[in-house]
mmCIF file of C-alpha atoms in Angstrom:
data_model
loop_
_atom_site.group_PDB
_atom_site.id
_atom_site.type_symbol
_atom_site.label_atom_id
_atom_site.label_comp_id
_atom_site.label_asym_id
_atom_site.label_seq_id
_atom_site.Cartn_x
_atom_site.Cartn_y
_atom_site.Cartn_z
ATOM 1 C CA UNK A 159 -5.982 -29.844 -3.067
ATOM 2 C CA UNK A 160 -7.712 -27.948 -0.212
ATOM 3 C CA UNK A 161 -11.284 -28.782 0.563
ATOM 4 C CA UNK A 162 -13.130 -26.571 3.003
ATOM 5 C CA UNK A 163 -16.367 -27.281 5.261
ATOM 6 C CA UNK A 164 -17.732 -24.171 7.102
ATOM 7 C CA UNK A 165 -19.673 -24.289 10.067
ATOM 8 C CA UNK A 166 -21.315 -22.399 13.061
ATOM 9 C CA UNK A 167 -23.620 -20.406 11.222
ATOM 10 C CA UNK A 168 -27.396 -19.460 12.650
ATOM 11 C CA UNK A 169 -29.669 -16.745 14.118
ATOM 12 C CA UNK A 170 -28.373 -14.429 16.771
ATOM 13 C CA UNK A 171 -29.614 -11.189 18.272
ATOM 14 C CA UNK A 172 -28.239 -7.889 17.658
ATOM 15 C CA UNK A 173 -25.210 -7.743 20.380
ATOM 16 C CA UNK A 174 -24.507 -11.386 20.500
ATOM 17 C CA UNK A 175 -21.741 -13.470 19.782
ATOM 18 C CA UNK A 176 -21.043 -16.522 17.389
ATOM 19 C CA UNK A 177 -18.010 -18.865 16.281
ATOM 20 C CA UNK A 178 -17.405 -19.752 13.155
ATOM 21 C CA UNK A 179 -15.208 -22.686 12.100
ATOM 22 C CA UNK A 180 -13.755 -24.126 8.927
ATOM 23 C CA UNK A 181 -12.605 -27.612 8.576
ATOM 24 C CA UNK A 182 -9.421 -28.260 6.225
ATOM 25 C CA UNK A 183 -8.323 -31.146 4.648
ATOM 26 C CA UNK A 184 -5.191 -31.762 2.459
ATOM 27 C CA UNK A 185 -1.809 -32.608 3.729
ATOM 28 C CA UNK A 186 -0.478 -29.243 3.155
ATOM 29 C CA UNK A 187 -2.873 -27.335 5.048
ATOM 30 C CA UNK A 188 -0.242 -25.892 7.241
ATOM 31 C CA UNK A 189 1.399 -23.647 4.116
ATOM 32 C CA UNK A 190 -1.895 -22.035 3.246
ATOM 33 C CA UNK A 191 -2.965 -18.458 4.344
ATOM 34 C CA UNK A 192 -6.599 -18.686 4.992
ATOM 35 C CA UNK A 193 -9.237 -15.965 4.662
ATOM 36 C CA UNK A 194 -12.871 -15.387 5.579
ATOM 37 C CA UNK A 195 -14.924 -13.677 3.237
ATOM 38 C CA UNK A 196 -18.668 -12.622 3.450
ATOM 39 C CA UNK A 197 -22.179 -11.745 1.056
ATOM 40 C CA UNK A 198 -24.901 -9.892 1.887
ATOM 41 C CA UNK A 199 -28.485 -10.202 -0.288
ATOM 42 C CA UNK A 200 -27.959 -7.717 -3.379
ATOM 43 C CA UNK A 201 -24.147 -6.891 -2.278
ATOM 44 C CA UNK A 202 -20.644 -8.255 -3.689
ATOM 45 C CA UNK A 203 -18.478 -10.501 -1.704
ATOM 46 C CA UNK A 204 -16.049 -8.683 0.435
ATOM 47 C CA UNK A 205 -13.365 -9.626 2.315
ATOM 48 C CA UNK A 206 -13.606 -9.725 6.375
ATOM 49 C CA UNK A 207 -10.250 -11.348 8.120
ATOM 50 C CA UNK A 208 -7.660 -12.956 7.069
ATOM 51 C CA UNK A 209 -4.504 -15.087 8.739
ATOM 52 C CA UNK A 210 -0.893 -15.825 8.036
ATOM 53 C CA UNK A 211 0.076 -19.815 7.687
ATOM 54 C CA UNK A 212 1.704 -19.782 11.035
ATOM 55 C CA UNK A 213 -1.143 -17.614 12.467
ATOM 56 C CA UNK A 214 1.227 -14.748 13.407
ATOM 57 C CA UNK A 215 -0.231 -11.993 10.893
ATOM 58 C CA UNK A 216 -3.709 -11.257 10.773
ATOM 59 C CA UNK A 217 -5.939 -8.537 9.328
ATOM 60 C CA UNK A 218 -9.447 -7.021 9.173
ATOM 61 C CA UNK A 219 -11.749 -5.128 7.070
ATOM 62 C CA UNK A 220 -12.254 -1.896 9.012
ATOM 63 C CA UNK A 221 -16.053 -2.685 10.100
ATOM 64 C CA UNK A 222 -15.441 -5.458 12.199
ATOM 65 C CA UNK A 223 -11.899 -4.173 13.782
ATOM 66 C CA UNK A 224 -12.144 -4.906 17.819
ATOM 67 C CA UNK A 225 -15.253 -6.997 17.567
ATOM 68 C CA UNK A 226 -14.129 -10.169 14.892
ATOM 69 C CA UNK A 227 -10.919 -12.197 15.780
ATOM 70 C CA UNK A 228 -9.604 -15.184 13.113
ATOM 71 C CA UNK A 229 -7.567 -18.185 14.660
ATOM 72 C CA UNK A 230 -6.036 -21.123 13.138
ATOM 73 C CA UNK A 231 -5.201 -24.114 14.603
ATOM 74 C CA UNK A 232 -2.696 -26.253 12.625
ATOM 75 C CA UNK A 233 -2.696 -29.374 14.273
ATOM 76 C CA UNK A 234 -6.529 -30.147 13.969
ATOM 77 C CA UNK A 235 -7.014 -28.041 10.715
ATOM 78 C CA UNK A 236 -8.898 -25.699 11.641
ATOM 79 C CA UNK A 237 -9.357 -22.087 11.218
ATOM 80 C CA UNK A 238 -11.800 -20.093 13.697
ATOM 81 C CA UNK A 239 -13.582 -16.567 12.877
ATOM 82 C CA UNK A 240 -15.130 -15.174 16.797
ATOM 83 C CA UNK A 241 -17.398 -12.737 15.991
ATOM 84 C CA UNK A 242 -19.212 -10.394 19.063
ATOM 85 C CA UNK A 243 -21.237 -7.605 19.345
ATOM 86 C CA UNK A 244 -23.211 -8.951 15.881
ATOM 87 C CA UNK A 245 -24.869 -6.377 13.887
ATOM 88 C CA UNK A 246 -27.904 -6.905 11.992
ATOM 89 C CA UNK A 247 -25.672 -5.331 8.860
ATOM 90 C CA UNK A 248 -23.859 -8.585 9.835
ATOM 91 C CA UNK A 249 -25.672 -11.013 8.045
ATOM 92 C CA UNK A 250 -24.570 -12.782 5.253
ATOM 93 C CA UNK A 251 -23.125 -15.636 3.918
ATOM 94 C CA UNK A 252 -19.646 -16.521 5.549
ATOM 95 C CA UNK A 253 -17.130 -18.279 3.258
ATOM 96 C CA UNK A 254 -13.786 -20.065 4.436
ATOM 97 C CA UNK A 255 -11.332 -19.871 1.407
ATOM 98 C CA UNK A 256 -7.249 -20.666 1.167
ATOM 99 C CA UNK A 257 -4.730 -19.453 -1.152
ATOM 100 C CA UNK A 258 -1.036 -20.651 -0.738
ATOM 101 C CA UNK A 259 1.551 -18.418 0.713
ATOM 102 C CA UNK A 260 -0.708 -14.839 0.779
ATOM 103 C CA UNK A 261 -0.178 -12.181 2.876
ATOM 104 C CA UNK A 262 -3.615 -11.238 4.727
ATOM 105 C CA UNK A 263 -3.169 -7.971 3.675
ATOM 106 C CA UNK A 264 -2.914 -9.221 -0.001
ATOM 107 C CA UNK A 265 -6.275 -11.477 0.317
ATOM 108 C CA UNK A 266 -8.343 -8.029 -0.100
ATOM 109 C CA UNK A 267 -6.896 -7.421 -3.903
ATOM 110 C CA UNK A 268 -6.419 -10.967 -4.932
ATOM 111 C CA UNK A 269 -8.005 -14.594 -5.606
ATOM 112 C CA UNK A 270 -8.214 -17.044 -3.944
ATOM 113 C CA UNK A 271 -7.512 -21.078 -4.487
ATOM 114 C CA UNK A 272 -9.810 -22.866 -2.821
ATOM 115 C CA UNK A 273 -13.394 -22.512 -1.147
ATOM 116 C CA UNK A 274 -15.863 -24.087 0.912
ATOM 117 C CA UNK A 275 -19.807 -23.823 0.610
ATOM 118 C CA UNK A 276 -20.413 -21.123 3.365
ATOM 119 C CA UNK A 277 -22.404 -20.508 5.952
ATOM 120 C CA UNK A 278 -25.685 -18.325 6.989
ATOM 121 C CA UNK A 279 -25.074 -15.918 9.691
ATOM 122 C CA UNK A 280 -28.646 -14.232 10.131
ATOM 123 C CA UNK A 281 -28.529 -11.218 13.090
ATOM 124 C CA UNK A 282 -32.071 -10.280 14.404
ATOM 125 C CA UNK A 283 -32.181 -6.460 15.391
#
């Protein structure tokens, strides 16, 4: 068992910068691939970043390439999604979700295990 808290959510204006983190907890944490995962009002969840276990791979959905960056840090489980230069089409819900031994890559076409409750990132234009 995973179980994930997210937080960091809130109201930003267009062109600003927030950082979103995800609590873990489990005794395995550290063989989990973790992925962040978003919903606009009216739109289907889509996929946004994604990390290896050991943090070494990572990948993005094309529209937030150069301006979203996912960390993990294993010791304090915790994973980390920096997001600047917010755009109002931005706003959603942001999930934290694990699935053991994925590929980020593979975290686009395929479930995931576990999921926290998300949280609300709203960006003011």
């Amino acid at each position: 068992q995973v179980q994930l808290v997210e937080s960091g959510g809130g109201l930003v204006q267009a062109g600003g910068s927030l950082r979103l983190s995800c609590a873990a907890s489990g005794h395995t944490f550290s063989s989990y691939s973790m992925g962040w995962f978003r919903q606009a009002p009216g739109k289907v969840r889509e996929f946004v970043a994604g990390i290896s276990w050991s943090g070494g791979r990572t990948y993005y959905v094309d529209s937030v390439k150069g301006r979203f960056t996912v960390s993990r840090d294993n010791a304090k489980n915790m994973v980390y999604l920096q997001m600047n230069s917010l755009k109002p089409e931005d706003t959603a819900v942001y999930y934290c979700a694990a699935r053991y031994d994925m590929s980020p890559e593979e975290m686009v076409y395929n479930g995931m295990d576990f999921w926290g409750k998300g949280t609300l990132v709203t960006v003011s234009s």
